[in-house]
Coordinates of C-alpha atoms in Angstrom, one line a residue:
X1 CA -19.4 8.9 11.1
X2 CA -19.0 7.1 7.9
X3 CA -16.1 4.9 8.7
X4 CA -17.8 3.6 11.8
X5 CA -20.4 2.0 9.7
X6 CA -17.8 0.0 7.9
X7 CA -16.4 -1.4 11.1
X8 CA -19.6 -2.7 12.6
X9 CA -21.9 -3.3 9.6
X10 CA -23.9 -6.5 9.9
X11 CA -22.6 -9.5 7.9
X12 CA -24.6 -12.1 6.1
X13 CA -24.4 -15.4 7.8
X14 CA -22.3 -16.8 5.0
X15 CA -19.5 -14.4 5.8
X16 CA -19.2 -14.8 9.6
X17 CA -16.4 -17.4 9.2
X18 CA -13.3 -15.9 11.0
X19 CA -10.8 -14.6 8.4
X20 CA -7.6 -12.6 8.8
X21 CA -7.0 -9.6 6.6
X22 CA -3.7 -8.0 5.5
X23 CA -3.8 -4.3 4.7
X24 CA -0.8 -2.9 2.8
X25 CA -0.6 0.8 2.4
X26 CA 1.1 3.0 -0.2
X27 CA 4.5 4.7 -0.2
X28 CA 6.4 4.1 -3.5
X29 CA 9.8 2.6 -2.7
X30 CA 8.9 2.6 1.0
X31 CA 6.7 -0.4 0.3
X32 CA 9.9 -2.5 0.7
X33 CA 9.3 -2.2 4.4
X34 CA 6.1 -4.3 4.0
X35 CA 8.1 -7.2 2.5
X36 CA 10.2 -7.3 5.7
X37 CA 7.0 -7.5 7.7
X38 CA 5.5 -10.4 5.8
X39 CA 8.9 -12.1 5.8
X40 CA 8.9 -12.0 9.6
X41 CA 5.3 -13.2 9.8
X42 CA 6.3 -16.1 7.6
X43 CA 9.1 -17.0 9.9
X44 CA 7.1 -16.5 13.1
X45 CA 4.4 -18.9 11.8
X46 CA 7.0 -21.5 10.8
X47 CA 7.2 -21.1 7.0
X48 CA 3.6 -22.1 6.4
X49 CA 2.3 -23.2 3.0
X50 CA -1.3 -22.3 3.9
X51 CA -2.0 -18.7 3.4
X52 CA -2.7 -17.0 6.8
X53 CA -4.4 -14.0 5.1
X54 CA -7.5 -15.1 3.2
X55 CA -8.2 -11.4 2.6
X56 CA -5.5 -9.2 1.1
X57 CA -5.9 -5.5 0.4
X58 CA -3.4 -3.1 -1.0
X59 CA -3.1 0.5 -2.2
X60 CA -0.5 2.2 -4.3
X61 CA 2.7 0.2 -4.1
X62 CA 1.0 -1.9 -1.5
X63 CA -1.4 -3.0 -4.2
X64 CA 1.5 -4.6 -6.1
X65 CA 2.6 -6.5 -3.0
X66 CA -1.0 -7.5 -2.2
X67 CA -1.5 -8.8 -5.8
X68 CA 1.7 -10.8 -5.6
X69 CA 0.5 -12.5 -2.4
X70 CA -2.8 -13.2 -4.1
X71 CA -1.3 -14.7 -7.3
X72 CA 0.8 -17.1 -5.2
X73 CA -1.8 -17.7 -2.4
X74 CA -1.4 -21.5 -2.8
X75 CA 1.9 -21.3 -1.0
X76 CA 2.4 -18.4 1.4
X77 CA 6.1 -19.0 2.0
X78 CA 6.8 -19.1 -1.7
X79 CA 4.8 -15.9 -2.2
X80 CA 6.9 -14.1 0.3
X81 CA 10.0 -15.5 -1.4
X82 CA 8.9 -14.1 -4.7
X83 CA 8.5 -10.6 -3.1
X84 CA 11.9 -10.9 -1.5
X85 CA 13.5 -11.9 -4.9
X86 CA 12.0 -8.8 -6.5
X87 CA 12.6 -6.2 -3.8
X88 CA 16.1 -7.4 -2.7
X89 CA 17.3 -6.8 -6.3
X90 CA 15.3 -3.7 -7.1
X91 CA 16.6 -1.0 -9.3
X92 CA 15.0 2.3 -10.4
X93 CA 15.2 1.1 -14.0
X94 CA 12.8 -1.8 -13.1
X95 CA 10.1 0.8 -12.2
X96 CA 10.6 3.8 -14.5
X97 CA 12.7 4.9 -17.4
X98 CA 16.0 6.4 -16.3
X99 CA 17.7 7.0 -19.7
X100 CA 18.8 10.5 -20.4
X101 CA 16.7 10.9 -23.6
X102 CA 13.4 10.0 -21.9
X103 CA 14.1 12.2 -18.8
X104 CA 15.1 15.2 -21.0
X105 CA 12.0 14.7 -23.1
X106 CA 9.7 14.6 -20.1
X107 CA 11.4 17.6 -18.5
X108 CA 11.1 19.7 -21.7
X109 CA 7.4 18.8 -21.9
X110 CA 6.8 20.0 -18.4
X111 CA 8.8 23.2 -18.9
X112 CA 6.9 23.9 -22.1
X113 CA 3.6 23.5 -20.4
X114 CA 4.5 25.7 -17.5
X115 CA 5.8 28.4 -19.9
X116 CA 2.6 28.1 -22.0
X117 CA 4.8 27.2 -25.0
X118 CA 3.0 23.9 -25.5
X119 CA -0.7 23.3 -25.3
X120 CA -0.3 19.6 -24.6
X121 CA -0.6 18.6 -21.0
X122 CA 2.4 16.6 -19.7
X123 CA 1.3 13.1 -18.8
X124 CA 3.7 12.4 -16.0
X125 CA 7.2 13.2 -14.8
X126 CA 8.4 9.6 -15.2
X127 CA 7.5 6.8 -17.5
X128 CA 6.6 3.6 -15.6
X129 CA 6.6 1.3 -18.6
X130 CA 9.3 -0.9 -17.0
X131 CA 7.0 -1.6 -14.1
X132 CA 4.2 -2.6 -16.4
X133 CA 6.5 -5.0 -18.2
X134 CA 7.8 -6.5 -14.9
X135 CA 4.3 -7.1 -13.5
X136 CA 3.0 -8.6 -16.8
X137 CA 6.0 -11.0 -16.8
X138 CA 5.8 -12.0 -13.2
X139 CA 2.1 -12.1 -12.3
X140 CA -0.5 -14.5 -13.8
X141 CA -3.7 -12.8 -12.7
X142 CA -5.8 -15.9 -13.8
X143 CA -4.3 -17.7 -10.8
X144 CA -6.3 -15.5 -8.4
X145 CA -9.6 -17.1 -9.3
X146 CA -8.1 -20.5 -9.1
X147 CA -7.0 -19.8 -5.5
X148 CA -10.4 -18.4 -4.6
X149 CA -12.1 -21.5 -6.0
X150 CA -9.7 -23.8 -4.0
X151 CA -10.2 -21.8 -0.8
X152 CA -6.6 -20.7 -0.5
X153 CA -7.8 -17.1 -0.9
X154 CA -11.1 -15.5 -0.1
X155 CA -10.7 -12.0 -1.6
X156 CA -8.1 -9.5 -2.9
X157 CA -8.6 -5.8 -3.3
X158 CA -6.7 -2.8 -4.8
X159 CA -7.9 0.8 -4.4
X160 CA -7.5 3.6 -6.9
X161 CA -8.8 7.2 -7.1
X162 CA -11.0 8.6 -9.9
X163 CA -9.7 11.9 -11.1
X164 CA -13.1 12.9 -12.5
X165 CA -15.6 11.5 -9.9
X166 CA -13.3 12.0 -7.0
X167 CA -14.3 8.6 -5.7
X168 CA -12.1 6.1 -4.0
X169 CA -12.8 2.8 -5.8
X170 CA -11.8 -0.5 -4.3
X171 CA -11.6 -3.1 -7.1
X172 CA -12.0 -6.5 -5.6
X173 CA -12.1 -10.1 -6.7
X174 CA -13.6 -12.6 -4.2
X175 CA -15.5 -15.7 -3.4
X176 CA -19.2 -16.3 -2.9
X177 CA -20.9 -14.0 -0.4
X178 CA -18.7 -11.0 -1.2
X179 CA -20.8 -8.0 -2.3
X180 CA -19.9 -4.5 -3.4
X181 CA -20.5 -1.5 -1.2
X182 CA -21.2 2.2 -1.5
X183 CA -20.4 4.9 1.0
X184 CA -19.8 8.6 0.7
X185 CA -17.1 9.1 -2.1
X186 CA -16.0 5.5 -1.9
X187 CA -17.3 2.3 -3.4
X188 CA -16.3 -1.4 -3.7
X189 CA -16.6 -2.8 -7.2
X190 CA -16.3 -6.5 -8.1
X191 CA -13.9 -7.2 -11.1
X192 CA -11.5 -9.7 -12.4
X193 CA -8.2 -8.1 -11.4
X194 CA -5.7 -7.4 -14.1
X195 CA -2.5 -5.3 -14.7
X196 CA -4.3 -2.0 -15.3
X197 CA -5.9 -2.0 -11.9
X198 CA -2.4 -2.3 -10.2
X199 CA -0.9 0.4 -12.4
X200 CA -3.8 2.8 -11.6
X201 CA -3.5 2.2 -7.9
X202 CA 0.2 2.8 -7.9
X203 CA 0.1 5.9 -10.1
X204 CA 1.8 8.5 -7.8
X205 CA 0.3 11.9 -8.6
X206 CA 2.3 13.9 -11.2
X207 CA 5.1 11.3 -11.1
X208 CA 3.5 8.3 -12.9
X209 CA 0.7 8.4 -15.6
X210 CA -3.0 8.0 -14.7
X211 CA -4.7 4.9 -16.1
X212 CA -8.1 4.8 -17.8
X213 CA -10.4 2.2 -16.4
X214 CA -13.8 2.0 -18.1
X215 CA -15.0 5.6 -18.4
X216 CA -12.5 7.4 -16.1
X217 CA -8.8 8.0 -15.5
X218 CA -7.6 6.7 -12.1
X219 CA -4.5 7.5 -10.1
X220 CA -2.9 6.6 -6.8
X221 CA -5.5 5.0 -4.5
X222 CA -4.3 6.7 -1.4
X223 CA -5.3 10.2 -2.5
X224 CA -9.0 9.9 -1.6
X225 CA -8.9 6.9 0.7
X226 CA -10.3 8.3 3.9
X227 CA -10.8 4.8 5.4
X228 CA -7.9 2.6 4.4
X229 CA -8.9 -0.3 6.6
X230 CA -12.5 -0.3 5.4
X231 CA -12.1 -2.6 2.3
X232 CA -10.8 -5.5 4.4
X233 CA -13.7 -5.2 6.8
X234 CA -16.2 -5.0 4.0
X235 CA -14.7 -8.2 2.5
X236 CA -15.2 -10.0 5.8
X237 CA -12.0 -9.7 7.9
X238 CA -12.5 -10.0 11.6
X239 CA -8.8 -9.3 12.4
X240 CA -6.3 -7.3 10.4
X241 CA -2.6 -6.8 10.2
X242 CA -2.0 -3.3 8.9
X243 CA 1.4 -2.3 7.6
X244 CA 2.2 1.4 7.3
X245 CA 5.2 3.1 5.7
X246 CA 5.7 6.0 8.1
X247 CA 6.2 6.4 11.8
X248 CA 3.1 7.1 13.9
X249 CA 2.4 8.5 17.4
X250 CA 5.9 9.9 17.8
X251 CA 6.3 12.8 20.1
X252 CA 8.7 15.3 18.6
X253 CA 9.8 18.6 19.9
X254 CA 9.0 21.4 17.5
X255 CA 12.1 22.7 15.7
X256 CA 13.0 26.2 14.6
X257 CA 13.8 26.9 11.0
X258 CA 14.7 30.2 9.4
X259 CA 15.2 28.6 5.9
X260 CA 12.2 28.6 3.5
X261 CA 11.2 25.0 2.7
X262 CA 12.4 23.7 -0.6
X263 CA 10.0 22.3 -3.3
X264 CA 11.1 18.8 -2.4
X265 CA 10.4 19.4 1.3
X266 CA 6.9 20.7 0.6
X267 CA 6.2 17.8 -1.9
X268 CA 7.5 15.3 0.7
X269 CA 5.2 16.8 3.3
X270 CA 2.2 16.6 0.9
X271 CA 3.0 12.9 0.1
X272 CA 3.2 12.1 3.8
X273 CA -0.2 13.7 4.3
X274 CA -1.6 11.5 1.6
X275 CA 0.0 8.3 2.6
X276 CA 0.0 8.5 6.4
X277 CA -2.6 10.8 7.9
X278 CA -5.8 9.1 6.9
X279 CA -4.6 5.7 8.0
X280 CA -3.8 6.9 11.5
X281 CA -7.2 8.5 11.8
X282 CA -9.0 5.4 10.5
X283 CA -7.2 3.2 13.0
X284 CA -8.0 5.5 15.9
X285 CA -11.6 5.5 14.9
X286 CA -11.7 1.7 14.5
X287 CA -10.2 1.2 18.0
X288 CA -12.7 3.6 19.5
X289 CA -15.6 1.7 17.9
X290 CA -14.1 -1.6 19.1
X291 CA -14.3 -0.3 22.7
X292 CA -17.9 0.7 22.2
X293 CA -18.8 -2.7 20.7
X294 CA -17.3 -4.5 23.6
X295 CA -19.7 -2.6 25.9
X296 CA -22.7 -4.1 24.1
X297 CA -24.2 -7.3 25.7
X298 CA -23.1 -10.5 23.8
X299 CA -26.6 -11.5 23.0
X300 CA -27.3 -8.3 21.3
X301 CA -24.1 -8.6 19.2
X302 CA -25.2 -12.0 18.1
X303 CA -28.6 -10.7 17.0
X304 CA -27.2 -7.7 15.2
X305 CA -24.2 -9.3 13.5
X306 CA -21.9 -6.6 14.9
X307 CA -18.4 -7.6 16.0
X308 CA -15.2 -6.1 17.2
X309 CA -12.2 -6.2 14.9
X310 CA -8.8 -7.3 16.2
X311 CA -6.1 -5.0 14.9
X312 CA -2.3 -5.2 14.8
X313 CA -0.6 -2.1 13.3
X314 CA 3.1 -2.2 12.4
X315 CA 5.0 0.9 11.3
X316 CA 8.7 1.7 11.0
X317 CA 10.5 2.3 14.2
X318 CA 12.9 4.7 12.4
X319 CA 12.2 7.6 10.0
X320 CA 12.4 6.2 6.5
X321 CA 13.5 9.6 5.1
X322 CA 16.6 9.5 7.3
X323 CA 17.4 6.0 6.0
X324 CA 16.9 7.3 2.4
X325 CA 19.3 10.1 3.0
X326 CA 22.1 7.5 3.3
X327 CA 21.4 6.0 -0.1
X328 CA 20.6 9.0 -2.3
X329 CA 23.9 8.6 -4.1
X330 CA 22.6 5.3 -5.4
X331 CA 19.9 7.0 -7.5
X332 CA 20.7 7.1 -11.3
X333 CA 22.5 10.2 -12.4
X334 CA 19.6 11.3 -14.6
X335 CA 17.2 11.1 -11.6
X336 CA 19.6 13.0 -9.4
X337 CA 19.7 15.8 -12.0
X338 CA 15.9 16.1 -11.7
X339 CA 15.8 16.0 -7.9
X340 CA 18.8 18.2 -7.2
X341 CA 17.3 21.6 -8.3
X342 CA 14.2 21.1 -6.2
X343 CA 16.2 20.2 -3.1
X344 CA 15.4 16.5 -2.9
X345 CA 19.0 15.4 -2.5
X346 CA 19.4 17.4 0.8
X347 CA 18.5 15.8 4.1
X348 CA 15.5 18.1 4.4
X349 CA 14.2 17.0 1.0
X350 CA 15.0 13.3 1.3
X351 CA 11.3 12.6 2.2
X352 CA 10.4 13.0 -1.5
X353 CA 13.3 11.0 -2.7
X354 CA 12.4 8.1 -0.4
X355 CA 9.3 7.5 -2.5
X356 CA 11.4 7.2 -5.7
X357 CA 14.5 5.4 -4.3
X358 CA 13.8 2.0 -5.9
X359 CA 17.4 0.9 -5.4
X360 CA 18.6 -2.4 -3.9
X361 CA 20.6 -0.8 -1.0
X362 CA 17.6 1.3 0.3
X363 CA 15.1 -1.5 -0.3
X364 CA 17.2 -4.1 1.6
X365 CA 17.6 -1.6 4.5
X366 CA 13.8 -1.3 4.7
X367 CA 13.2 -5.0 4.5
X368 CA 15.6 -5.5 7.4
X369 CA 13.9 -2.8 9.4
X370 CA 10.4 -4.3 8.7
X371 CA 11.7 -7.7 9.7
X372 CA 13.2 -6.5 13.0
X373 CA 10.2 -4.4 13.9
X374 CA 7.9 -7.4 13.4
X375 CA 10.0 -9.9 15.2
X376 CA 10.1 -7.6 18.2
X377 CA 6.3 -7.9 18.3
X378 CA 6.2 -11.7 17.9
X379 CA 3.8 -12.3 20.7
X380 CA 1.3 -9.8 19.1
X381 CA 1.7 -11.5 15.8
X382 CA 1.0 -14.9 17.3
X383 CA -2.0 -13.5 19.2
X384 CA -3.5 -12.2 16.0
X385 CA -3.9 -15.8 14.8
X386 CA -5.1 -17.3 18.0
X387 CA -8.8 -17.5 16.9
X388 CA -7.7 -19.4 13.8
X389 CA -5.9 -22.0 16.1
X390 CA -9.1 -22.3 18.2
X391 CA -11.3 -22.8 15.1
X392 CA -8.9 -25.6 13.9
X393 CA -9.5 -27.5 17.1

């Protein structure tokens, strides 16, 4: 049980200091929901300047949010404000090229490859050069080390998947005492974070281009991330707030369907499997291990360095694909032209569209939902930080 080891592995004495971790998962445009969650945390904690999450981990679009929080870790309220400023005014053109010429060129390349007319492999369906420009303009990665040195931040981590090795690699930058790790098909590698790591982690398969890091091309970190909570625990978190981008543990009656699923419906189902399933399994495993650890006598826990991990898991209370269906008309016309033939503009196919719907209307709706869902669990949020209050006294 590989993930179990990550939850209860002994820590060096230098890393036993209580630290809260924030885990932000992937989901393309769905990551706007995470911004609503951290906005609510900011308000619940009284607009703090001090960063309540010394350890921040992100994957895919969550990696971008995590890096933003790390770059502005000297002022948590300002960091959340920066996220809100970007996501509340989001447009698809800020993330990928939407002009007709680029869309037609990409479509022709894919068509040529499928019909064996062209021997050149298409790089991606969409060109995310605008995202790279926006991140380069807004994020000064050198600030991360400054905040680590000052104590405002302990570690930040983004995860990407190697297309050749098949490994899930968590690239982290942290303070003294943080060491790399190696498990089956997943490793932690210490680096100085930069733009390329974020672009690799957020490279949705087929949709955005892979990024070469060192000797290998990397894509979206969620693809092979069988233990999404693991990096935060390896970095020393003893309590974690995990923000998902899909509903979990919802009992739904099985529905009948006589219509064959569209390409968009199948693709949306595949993306859900990538972004949602491994996280749910990892949390269930972590909670089961927590129950086991609590049965161990305290004196043995002290000797072994084992500890339980406090977990708060917040996910959308409403299906995000249904919310997306209300805003599909806001997609640029060129993008709608691509999505319509594969069924992504229908209600059944809106799951796929929800990952690409980087438009202000949809993002604001998700921010509001994330805020409401978190405020409704205010007592649990406050309880997560109780150990920190005790340490301060």
